[in-house]
Amino acid sequence: MLRPPPQLTVSAWAEQHRILGSRASSEPGPWRTSRTPYLRDVMDALSAVHPARRIVFMKGPRVGASEGGNNWLGYILHHVPAPVPAVGLTE
Protein backbone atom coordinates (compact mmCIF):
# COMPACT_ATOMS: atom_id res chain seq x y z
CA MET A 1 0.00 0.00 0.00
CA LEU A 2 2.83 2.40 0.73
CA ARG A 3 5.01 3.16 -2.24
CA PRO A 4 7.84 5.64 -2.63
CA PRO A 5 7.01 8.67 -4.72
CA PRO A 6 7.74 8.36 -8.43
CA GLN A 7 11.26 9.36 -9.42
CA LEU A 8 10.26 12.18 -11.74
CA THR A 9 12.48 14.88 -13.12
CA VAL A 10 11.34 18.50 -12.98
CA SER A 11 10.60 18.53 -16.73
CA ALA A 12 8.55 15.31 -16.47
CA TRP A 13 6.65 16.73 -13.49
CA ALA A 14 5.87 19.90 -15.44
CA GLU A 15 4.65 17.92 -18.46
CA GLN A 16 2.28 15.93 -16.23
CA HIS A 17 1.04 18.60 -13.82
CA ARG A 18 1.71 22.19 -14.94
CA ILE A 19 -1.03 24.25 -16.60
CA LEU A 20 -0.24 27.76 -17.82
CA GLY A 21 -2.92 30.42 -17.51
CA SER A 22 -3.61 33.13 -20.06
CA ARG A 23 -2.05 35.78 -17.78
CA ALA A 24 1.26 33.90 -17.58
CA SER A 25 1.56 32.71 -21.15
CA SER A 26 0.75 33.67 -24.71
CA GLU A 27 -0.02 29.96 -25.17
CA PRO A 28 -2.17 28.92 -22.19
CA GLY A 29 -2.69 25.25 -21.49
CA PRO A 30 -0.49 22.32 -20.51
CA TRP A 31 3.22 22.99 -20.09
CA ARG A 32 5.22 21.63 -23.02
CA THR A 33 8.97 21.44 -22.55
CA SER A 34 9.24 21.05 -26.33
CA ARG A 35 8.48 24.81 -26.56
CA THR A 36 11.64 25.55 -24.54
CA PRO A 37 13.89 22.50 -25.07
CA TYR A 38 16.94 24.39 -23.79
CA LEU A 39 15.35 24.47 -20.31
CA ARG A 40 15.04 20.66 -20.07
CA ASP A 41 18.63 20.03 -18.94
CA VAL A 42 18.53 22.90 -16.45
CA MET A 43 15.21 21.80 -14.94
CA ASP A 44 16.29 18.16 -14.80
CA ALA A 45 19.54 19.10 -13.05
CA LEU A 46 17.35 20.63 -10.32
CA SER A 47 15.56 17.29 -9.79
CA ALA A 48 16.01 15.42 -6.51
CA VAL A 49 17.23 12.36 -8.42
CA HIS A 50 20.03 14.28 -10.22
CA PRO A 51 23.55 14.00 -8.76
CA ALA A 52 24.43 17.69 -9.30
CA ARG A 53 24.56 19.85 -6.17
CA ARG A 54 25.37 23.20 -7.80
CA ILE A 55 23.71 24.54 -10.94
CA VAL A 56 24.90 27.62 -12.85
CA PHE A 57 22.51 28.96 -15.48
CA MET A 58 23.72 31.83 -17.66
CA LYS A 59 20.98 33.13 -19.91
CA GLY A 60 19.63 36.01 -21.87
CA PRO A 61 16.44 37.87 -21.03
CA ARG A 62 12.99 36.39 -21.60
CA VAL A 63 14.00 32.79 -22.26
CA GLY A 64 11.53 31.20 -19.83
CA ALA A 65 13.82 30.83 -16.83
CA SER A 66 11.17 32.13 -14.43
CA GLU A 67 8.70 29.52 -15.64
CA GLY A 68 11.40 26.85 -15.29
CA GLY A 69 11.86 28.06 -11.72
CA ASN A 70 8.11 27.87 -11.15
CA ASN A 71 8.21 24.27 -12.41
CA TRP A 72 10.99 23.52 -9.92
CA LEU A 73 9.00 25.02 -7.05
CA GLY A 74 5.91 23.02 -8.05
CA TYR A 75 8.01 19.86 -8.24
CA ILE A 76 9.48 20.46 -4.78
CA LEU A 77 6.10 21.19 -3.22
CA HIS A 78 4.55 18.11 -4.82
CA HIS A 79 7.31 15.49 -4.56
CA VAL A 80 10.01 16.64 -2.17
CA PRO A 81 8.18 18.60 0.52
CA ALA A 82 10.62 20.92 2.23
CA PRO A 83 10.77 24.57 3.25
CA VAL A 84 11.68 26.69 0.23
CA PRO A 85 12.25 30.46 0.35
CA ALA A 86 11.03 32.07 -2.86
CA VAL A 87 11.41 35.72 -3.81
CA GLY A 88 9.97 37.18 -6.98
CA LEU A 89 9.76 40.52 -8.68
CA THR A 90 6.53 42.26 -9.53
CA GLU A 91 6.02 44.31 -12.66
PDB file of N, CA, C and O in Angstrom, residues 20-70:
ATOM      1  N   LEU A  20      -0.498  26.328 -17.723  1.00  0.00           N
ATOM      2  CA  LEU A  20      -0.238  27.760 -17.823  1.00  0.00           C
ATOM      3  C   LEU A  20      -1.545  28.508 -18.059  1.00  0.00           C
ATOM      4  O   LEU A  20      -2.351  28.103 -18.900  1.00  0.00           O
ATOM      5  N   GLY A  21      -1.734  29.582 -17.332  1.00  0.00           N
ATOM      6  CA  GLY A  21      -2.916  30.420 -17.508  1.00  0.00           C
ATOM      7  C   GLY A  21      -2.674  31.467 -18.585  1.00  0.00           C
ATOM      8  O   GLY A  21      -1.548  31.710 -19.012  1.00  0.00           O
ATOM      9  N   SER A  22      -3.722  32.113 -19.001  1.00  0.00           N
ATOM     10  CA  SER A  22      -3.608  33.125 -20.059  1.00  0.00           C
ATOM     11  C   SER A  22      -2.858  34.370 -19.589  1.00  0.00           C
ATOM     12  O   SER A  22      -2.313  35.105 -20.412  1.00  0.00           O
ATOM     13  N   ARG A  23      -2.811  34.628 -18.293  1.00  0.00           N
ATOM     14  CA  ARG A  23      -2.046  35.776 -17.781  1.00  0.00           C
ATOM     15  C   ARG A  23      -0.546  35.504 -17.774  1.00  0.00           C
ATOM     16  O   ARG A  23       0.251  36.420 -17.859  1.00  0.00           O
ATOM     17  N   ALA A  24      -0.149  34.250 -17.659  1.00  0.00           N
ATOM     18  CA  ALA A  24       1.264  33.897 -17.576  1.00  0.00           C
ATOM     19  C   ALA A  24       1.869  33.507 -18.920  1.00  0.00           C
ATOM     20  O   ALA A  24       3.080  33.426 -19.044  1.00  0.00           O
ATOM     21  N   SER A  25       1.031  33.256 -19.912  1.00  0.00           N
ATOM     22  CA  SER A  25       1.562  32.713 -21.149  1.00  0.00           C
ATOM     23  C   SER A  25       0.757  33.182 -22.353  1.00  0.00           C
ATOM     24  O   SER A  25      -0.464  33.340 -22.274  1.00  0.00           O
ATOM     25  N   SER A  26       1.450  33.365 -23.461  1.00  0.00           N
ATOM     26  CA  SER A  26       0.746  33.671 -24.709  1.00  0.00           C
ATOM     27  C   SER A  26       0.140  32.403 -25.294  1.00  0.00           C
ATOM     28  O   SER A  26      -0.664  32.468 -26.217  1.00  0.00           O
ATOM     29  N   GLU A  27       0.546  31.248 -24.762  1.00  0.00           N
ATOM     30  CA  GLU A  27      -0.016  29.959 -25.172  1.00  0.00           C
ATOM     31  C   GLU A  27      -0.510  29.218 -23.930  1.00  0.00           C
ATOM     32  O   GLU A  27       0.164  28.320 -23.429  1.00  0.00           O
ATOM     33  N   PRO A  28      -1.672  29.593 -23.394  1.00  0.00           N
ATOM     34  CA  PRO A  28      -2.168  28.918 -22.192  1.00  0.00           C
ATOM     35  C   PRO A  28      -2.469  27.449 -22.460  1.00  0.00           C
ATOM     36  O   PRO A  28      -2.720  27.056 -23.589  1.00  0.00           O
ATOM     37  N   GLY A  29      -2.408  26.687 -21.395  1.00  0.00           N
ATOM     38  CA  GLY A  29      -2.692  25.255 -21.489  1.00  0.00           C
ATOM     39  C   GLY A  29      -1.579  24.463 -20.833  1.00  0.00           C
ATOM     40  O   GLY A  29      -0.784  25.002 -20.068  1.00  0.00           O
ATOM     41  N   PRO A  30      -1.497  23.174 -21.131  1.00  0.00           N
ATOM     42  CA  PRO A  30      -0.493  22.319 -20.505  1.00  0.00           C
ATOM     43  C   PRO A  30       0.926  22.783 -20.839  1.00  0.00           C
ATOM     44  O   PRO A  30       1.200  23.239 -21.959  1.00  0.00           O
ATOM     45  N   TRP A  31       1.812  22.675 -19.865  1.00  0.00           N
ATOM     46  CA  TRP A  31       3.223  22.992 -20.089  1.00  0.00           C
ATOM     47  C   TRP A  31       3.798  21.982 -21.079  1.00  0.00           C
ATOM     48  O   TRP A  31       3.562  20.787 -20.971  1.00  0.00           O
ATOM     49  N   ARG A  32       4.538  22.487 -22.048  1.00  0.00           N
ATOM     50  CA  ARG A  32       5.216  21.625 -23.023  1.00  0.00           C
ATOM     51  C   ARG A  32       6.693  22.023 -23.048  1.00  0.00           C
ATOM     52  O   ARG A  32       7.038  23.099 -23.536  1.00  0.00           O
ATOM     53  N   THR A  33       7.543  21.162 -22.549  1.00  0.00           N
ATOM     54  CA  THR A  33       8.971  21.444 -22.548  1.00  0.00           C
ATOM     55  C   THR A  33       9.495  21.556 -23.977  1.00  0.00           C
ATOM     56  O   THR A  33      10.498  22.221 -24.223  1.00  0.00           O
ATOM     57  N   SER A  34       8.815  20.966 -24.925  1.00  0.00           N
ATOM     58  CA  SER A  34       9.238  21.055 -26.327  1.00  0.00           C
ATOM     59  C   SER A  34       9.235  22.497 -26.835  1.00  0.00           C
ATOM     60  O   SER A  34       9.928  22.816 -27.796  1.00  0.00           O
ATOM     61  N   ARG A  35       8.475  23.392 -26.178  1.00  0.00           N
ATOM     62  CA  ARG A  35       8.476  24.814 -26.564  1.00  0.00           C
ATOM     63  C   ARG A  35       9.755  25.507 -26.110  1.00  0.00           C
ATOM     64  O   ARG A  35      10.159  26.504 -26.689  1.00  0.00           O
ATOM     65  N   THR A  36      10.388  24.995 -25.061  1.00  0.00           N
ATOM     66  CA  THR A  36      11.645  25.554 -24.544  1.00  0.00           C
ATOM     67  C   THR A  36      12.614  24.399 -24.262  1.00  0.00           C
ATOM     68  O   THR A  36      12.960  24.148 -23.112  1.00  0.00           O
ATOM     69  N   PRO A  37      13.063  23.700 -25.301  1.00  0.00           N
ATOM     70  CA  PRO A  37      13.890  22.499 -25.070  1.00  0.00           C
ATOM     71  C   PRO A  37      15.203  22.794 -24.358  1.00  0.00           C
ATOM     72  O   PRO A  37      15.746  21.922 -23.681  1.00  0.00           O
ATOM     73  N   TYR A  38      15.700  24.020 -24.451  1.00  0.00           N
ATOM     74  CA  TYR A  38      16.944  24.388 -23.789  1.00  0.00           C
ATOM     75  C   TYR A  38      16.793  24.448 -22.276  1.00  0.00           C
ATOM     76  O   TYR A  38      17.782  24.449 -21.548  1.00  0.00           O
ATOM     77  N   LEU A  39      15.566  24.476 -21.761  1.00  0.00           N
ATOM     78  CA  LEU A  39      15.349  24.469 -20.310  1.00  0.00           C
ATOM     79  C   LEU A  39      15.321  23.058 -19.726  1.00  0.00           C
ATOM     80  O   LEU A  39      15.442  22.889 -18.518  1.00  0.00           O
ATOM     81  N   ARG A  40      15.174  22.041 -20.576  1.00  0.00           N
ATOM     82  CA  ARG A  40      15.040  20.661 -20.074  1.00  0.00           C
ATOM     83  C   ARG A  40      16.237  20.268 -19.211  1.00  0.00           C
ATOM     84  O   ARG A  40      16.075  19.779 -18.099  1.00  0.00           O
ATOM     85  N   ASP A  41      17.445  20.446 -19.705  1.00  0.00           N
ATOM     86  CA  ASP A  41      18.632  20.031 -18.936  1.00  0.00           C
ATOM     87  C   ASP A  41      18.762  20.806 -17.629  1.00  0.00           C
ATOM     88  O   ASP A  41      19.146  20.245 -16.602  1.00  0.00           O
ATOM     89  N   VAL A  42      18.440  22.090 -17.666  1.00  0.00           N
ATOM     90  CA  VAL A  42      18.527  22.901 -16.455  1.00  0.00           C
ATOM     91  C   VAL A  42      17.505  22.414 -15.432  1.00  0.00           C
ATOM     92  O   VAL A  42      17.833  22.190 -14.267  1.00  0.00           O
ATOM     93  N   MET A  43      16.248  22.264 -15.876  1.00  0.00           N
ATOM     94  CA  MET A  43      15.208  21.804 -14.945  1.00  0.00           C
ATOM     95  C   MET A  43      15.537  20.422 -14.400  1.00  0.00           C
ATOM     96  O   MET A  43      15.390  20.167 -13.206  1.00  0.00           O
ATOM     97  N   ASP A  44      16.010  19.518 -15.260  1.00  0.00           N
ATOM     98  CA  ASP A  44      16.293  18.156 -14.799  1.00  0.00           C
ATOM     99  C   ASP A  44      17.474  18.118 -13.842  1.00  0.00           C
ATOM    100  O   ASP A  44      17.525  17.276 -12.950  1.00  0.00           O
ATOM    101  N   ALA A  45      18.426  19.030 -13.994  1.00  0.00           N
ATOM    102  CA  ALA A  45      19.542  19.101 -13.053  1.00  0.00           C
ATOM    103  C   ALA A  45      19.071  19.543 -11.673  1.00  0.00           C
ATOM    104  O   ALA A  45      19.724  19.269 -10.676  1.00  0.00           O
ATOM    105  N   LEU A  46      17.920  20.194 -11.598  1.00  0.00           N
ATOM    106  CA  LEU A  46      17.351  20.627 -10.319  1.00  0.00           C
ATOM    107  C   LEU A  46      16.516  19.532  -9.650  1.00  0.00           C
ATOM    108  O   LEU A  46      16.016  19.709  -8.549  1.00  0.00           O
ATOM    109  N   SER A  47      16.361  18.398 -10.315  1.00  0.00           N
ATOM    110  CA  SER A  47      15.564  17.294  -9.785  1.00  0.00           C
ATOM    111  C   SER A  47      16.256  16.633  -8.597  1.00  0.00           C
ATOM    112  O   SER A  47      17.485  16.576  -8.532  1.00  0.00           O
ATOM    113  N   ALA A  48      15.466  16.097  -7.694  1.00  0.00           N
ATOM    114  CA  ALA A  48      16.006  15.423  -6.506  1.00  0.00           C
ATOM    115  C   ALA A  48      16.824  14.195  -6.877  1.00  0.00           C
ATOM    116  O   ALA A  48      17.729  13.807  -6.139  1.00  0.00           O
ATOM    117  N   VAL A  49      16.527  13.582  -8.014  1.00  0.00           N
ATOM    118  CA  VAL A  49      17.227  12.364  -8.420  1.00  0.00           C
ATOM    119  C   VAL A  49      18.515  12.655  -9.181  1.00  0.00           C
ATOM    120  O   VAL A  49      19.262  11.742  -9.502  1.00  0.00           O
ATOM    121  N   HIS A  50      18.817  13.915  -9.468  1.00  0.00           N
ATOM    122  CA  HIS A  50      20.028  14.276 -10.217  1.00  0.00           C
ATOM    123  C   HIS A  50      21.204  14.405  -9.264  1.00  0.00           C
ATOM    124  O   HIS A  50      21.059  14.920  -8.161  1.00  0.00           O
ATOM    125  N   PRO A  51      22.398  13.946  -9.669  1.00  0.00           N
ATOM    126  CA  PRO A  51      23.546  14.001  -8.758  1.00  0.00           C
ATOM    127  C   PRO A  51      24.155  15.392  -8.561  1.00  0.00           C
ATOM    128  O   PRO A  51      24.916  15.592  -7.614  1.00  0.00           O
ATOM    129  N   ALA A  52      23.827  16.353  -9.421  1.00  0.00           N
ATOM    130  CA  ALA A  52      24.425  17.693  -9.299  1.00  0.00           C
ATOM    131  C   ALA A  52      23.976  18.362  -8.006  1.00  0.00           C
ATOM    132  O   ALA A  52      22.842  18.224  -7.571  1.00  0.00           O
ATOM    133  N   ARG A  53      24.874  19.104  -7.389  1.00  0.00           N
ATOM    134  CA  ARG A  53      24.561  19.845  -6.165  1.00  0.00           C
ATOM    135  C   ARG A  53      24.707  21.347  -6.358  1.00  0.00           C
ATOM    136  O   ARG A  53      24.354  22.127  -5.493  1.00  0.00           O
ATOM    137  N   ARG A  54      25.263  21.768  -7.487  1.00  0.00           N
ATOM    138  CA  ARG A  54      25.371  23.200  -7.801  1.00  0.00           C
ATOM    139  C   ARG A  54      25.056  23.366  -9.285  1.00  0.00           C
ATOM    140  O   ARG A  54      25.638  22.695 -10.127  1.00  0.00           O
ATOM    141  N   ILE A  55      24.128  24.277  -9.571  1.00  0.00           N
ATOM    142  CA  ILE A  55      23.713  24.538 -10.944  1.00  0.00           C
ATOM    143  C   ILE A  55      24.014  26.002 -11.252  1.00  0.00           C
ATOM    144  O   ILE A  55      23.646  26.886 -10.479  1.00  0.00           O
ATOM    145  N   VAL A  56      24.648  26.258 -12.383  1.00  0.00           N
ATOM    146  CA  VAL A  56      24.899  27.615 -12.853  1.00  0.00           C
ATOM    147  C   VAL A  56      24.176  27.759 -14.185  1.00  0.00           C
ATOM    148  O   VAL A  56      24.384  26.955 -15.093  1.00  0.00           O
ATOM    149  N   PHE A  57      23.327  28.770 -14.283  1.00  0.00           N
ATOM    150  CA  PHE A  57      22.508  28.961 -15.481  1.00  0.00           C
ATOM    151  C   PHE A  57      22.714  30.379 -15.995  1.00  0.00           C
ATOM    152  O   PHE A  57      22.178  31.321 -15.438  1.00  0.00           O
ATOM    153  N   MET A  58      23.505  30.521 -17.043  1.00  0.00           N
ATOM    154  CA  MET A  58      23.717  31.830 -17.663  1.00  0.00           C
ATOM    155  C   MET A  58      22.752  31.917 -18.838  1.00  0.00           C
ATOM    156  O   MET A  58      22.686  31.011 -19.657  1.00  0.00           O
ATOM    157  N   LYS A  59      22.033  33.033 -18.908  1.00  0.00           N
ATOM    158  CA  LYS A  59      20.983  33.131 -19.913  1.00  0.00           C
ATOM    159  C   LYS A  59      20.785  34.565 -20.347  1.00  0.00           C
ATOM    160  O   LYS A  59      21.244  35.491 -19.718  1.00  0.00           O
ATOM    161  N   GLY A  60      20.064  34.699 -21.419  1.00  0.00           N
ATOM    162  CA  GLY A  60      19.632  36.008 -21.872  1.00  0.00           C
ATOM    163  C   GLY A  60      18.272  36.321 -21.275  1.00  0.00           C
ATOM    164  O   GLY A  60      17.670  35.499 -20.574  1.00  0.00           O
ATOM    165  N   PRO A  61      17.753  37.512 -21.564  1.00  0.00           N
ATOM    166  CA  PRO A  61      16.436  37.874 -21.030  1.00  0.00           C
ATOM    167  C   PRO A  61      15.311  37.143 -21.765  1.00  0.00           C
ATOM    168  O   PRO A  61      15.443  36.786 -22.934  1.00  0.00           O
ATOM    169  N   ARG A  62      14.236  36.922 -21.036  1.00  0.00           N
ATOM    170  CA  ARG A  62      12.994  36.394 -21.601  1.00  0.00           C
ATOM    171  C   ARG A  62      13.148  35.056 -22.324  1.00  0.00           C
ATOM    172  O   ARG A  62      12.667  34.872 -23.440  1.00  0.00           O
ATOM    173  N   VAL A  63      13.842  34.125 -21.667  1.00  0.00           N
ATOM    174  CA  VAL A  63      14.002  32.793 -22.262  1.00  0.00           C
ATOM    175  C   VAL A  63      13.172  31.737 -21.534  1.00  0.00           C
ATOM    176  O   VAL A  63      13.259  30.562 -21.857  1.00  0.00           O
ATOM    177  N   GLY A  64      12.389  32.144 -20.549  1.00  0.00           N
ATOM    178  CA  GLY A  64      11.533  31.200 -19.835  1.00  0.00           C
ATOM    179  C   GLY A  64      12.105  30.703 -18.528  1.00  0.00           C
ATOM    180  O   GLY A  64      11.566  29.767 -17.934  1.00  0.00           O
ATOM    181  N   ALA A  65      13.185  31.302 -18.064  1.00  0.00           N
ATOM    182  CA  ALA A  65      13.821  30.828 -16.834  1.00  0.00           C
ATOM    183  C   ALA A  65      12.891  30.945 -15.625  1.00  0.00           C
ATOM    184  O   ALA A  65      12.902  30.072 -14.752  1.00  0.00           O
ATOM    185  N   SER A  66      12.095  31.989 -15.556  1.00  0.00           N
ATOM    186  CA  SER A  66      11.165  32.132 -14.426  1.00  0.00           C
ATOM    187  C   SER A  66      10.150  31.000 -14.412  1.00  0.00           C
ATOM    188  O   SER A  66       9.824  30.452 -13.353  1.00  0.00           O
ATOM    189  N   GLU A  67       9.658  30.629 -15.576  1.00  0.00           N
ATOM    190  CA  GLU A  67       8.704  29.517 -15.642  1.00  0.00           C
ATOM    191  C   GLU A  67       9.389  28.193 -15.304  1.00  0.00           C
ATOM    192  O   GLU A  67       8.798  27.326 -14.667  1.00  0.00           O
ATOM    193  N   GLY A  68      10.641  28.035 -15.706  1.00  0.00           N
ATOM    194  CA  GLY A  68      11.405  26.854 -15.291  1.00  0.00           C
ATOM    195  C   GLY A  68      11.553  26.808 -13.782  1.00  0.00           C
ATOM    196  O   GLY A  68      11.444  25.751 -13.163  1.00  0.00           O
ATOM    197  N   GLY A  69      11.796  27.971 -13.177  1.00  0.00           N
ATOM    198  CA  GLY A  69      11.863  28.058 -11.719  1.00  0.00           C
ATOM    199  C   GLY A  69      10.536  27.740 -11.066  1.00  0.00           C
ATOM    200  O   GLY A  69      10.486  27.071 -10.026  1.00  0.00           O
ATOM    201  N   ASN A  70       9.442  28.201 -11.668  1.00  0.00           N
ATOM    202  CA  ASN A  70       8.107  27.870 -11.148  1.00  0.00           C
ATOM    203  C   ASN A  70       7.868  26.361 -11.225  1.00  0.00           C
ATOM    204  O   ASN A  70       7.253  25.779 -10.323  1.00  0.00           O
TER     205      ASN A  70
END
